[in-house]
Amino acid sequence: NFRPVCPASDSIYRVAQGTTQSLVGQENFIEYGPLIAGGLLRIRLELCVVESFFNEAVGPFIEKEGLGWILPLHETVETFL
């Protein structure tokens, strides 16, 4: 089974690709295809970095520690400062 590394980024890329094609038209999309693809792939890469960081670091940390480290139930000296 193939499992993409960044499924959300891939989905956003496909939506952006379709939207761009409908905005600029088929002829311009073909003519400027490499430029459009380069820009969209760069955006996808940045989103993939954020998605991977969340999936591999932030998500597991929140699962382990919970949200109490962000939203404390009571004020302490550390959370007040």
Coordinates of C-alpha atoms in Angstrom, one line a residue:
N1 CA 0.0 0.0 0.0
F2 CA 1.3 3.4 -1.0
R3 CA 0.9 6.0 1.7
P4 CA 1.9 9.6 0.7
V5 CA 4.2 11.5 3.2
C6 CA 2.1 14.6 3.0
P7 CA -1.5 13.8 2.0
A8 CA -2.9 17.2 3.0
S9 CA -0.2 19.1 1.1
D10 CA -0.8 16.8 -2.0
S11 CA -4.6 17.5 -1.8
I12 CA -4.0 21.3 -1.6
Y13 CA -1.6 21.1 -4.5
R14 CA -4.1 19.2 -6.7
V15 CA -6.9 21.8 -5.8
A16 CA -4.5 24.7 -6.5
Q17 CA -3.5 23.1 -9.8
G18 CA -7.1 22.7 -10.9
T19 CA -8.0 26.2 -9.8
T20 CA -5.0 27.8 -11.5
Q21 CA -5.9 25.9 -14.7
S22 CA -9.4 27.3 -14.7
L23 CA -8.2 30.8 -13.8
V24 CA -5.6 31.2 -16.5
G25 CA -7.2 29.0 -19.2
Q26 CA -6.0 25.8 -20.9
E27 CA -3.8 27.6 -23.5
N28 CA -1.9 29.7 -20.9
F29 CA -1.7 26.7 -18.6
I30 CA 0.1 24.7 -21.3
E31 CA 2.3 27.6 -22.4
Y32 CA 3.4 28.6 -18.8
G33 CA 3.1 25.1 -17.4
P34 CA 6.7 24.9 -16.1
L35 CA 6.5 28.3 -14.4
I36 CA 3.1 27.5 -12.8
A37 CA 4.2 24.0 -11.8
G38 CA 7.4 25.4 -10.2
G39 CA 5.4 27.9 -8.1
L40 CA 2.8 25.4 -7.0
L41 CA 5.4 22.7 -6.1
R42 CA 7.3 25.3 -4.0
I43 CA 4.2 26.0 -2.1
R44 CA 3.5 22.3 -1.7
L45 CA 7.0 21.7 -0.4
E46 CA 6.6 24.4 2.3
L47 CA 3.2 23.0 3.3
C48 CA 4.7 19.5 3.4
V49 CA 7.5 20.7 5.8
V50 CA 4.9 22.2 8.2
E51 CA 2.7 19.1 7.9
S52 CA 5.6 16.7 8.5
F53 CA 6.7 18.7 11.5
F54 CA 3.3 18.6 13.0
N55 CA 2.8 14.9 12.2
E56 CA 6.2 13.8 13.5
A57 CA 6.9 16.2 16.4
V58 CA 3.9 18.3 17.5
G59 CA 1.2 15.6 17.2
P60 CA 3.0 12.9 19.2
F61 CA 4.0 15.5 21.8
I62 CA 0.4 16.6 22.3
E63 CA -0.7 13.0 22.4
K64 CA 1.8 12.3 25.2
E65 CA 1.6 15.5 27.2
G66 CA -1.9 16.7 26.4
L67 CA -2.9 20.3 26.0
G68 CA -2.3 21.1 29.7
W69 CA 1.2 22.5 28.8
I70 CA -0.6 25.1 26.5
L71 CA -3.8 25.6 28.5
P72 CA -3.0 25.1 32.2
L73 CA -6.0 24.4 34.4
H74 CA -4.6 26.8 37.1
E75 CA -2.1 29.6 37.2
T76 CA 1.4 28.8 38.5
V77 CA 4.5 30.9 38.7
E78 CA 5.7 29.5 35.4
T79 CA 2.5 30.0 33.5
F80 CA 1.9 33.5 35.0
L81 CA 5.4 34.8 33.9

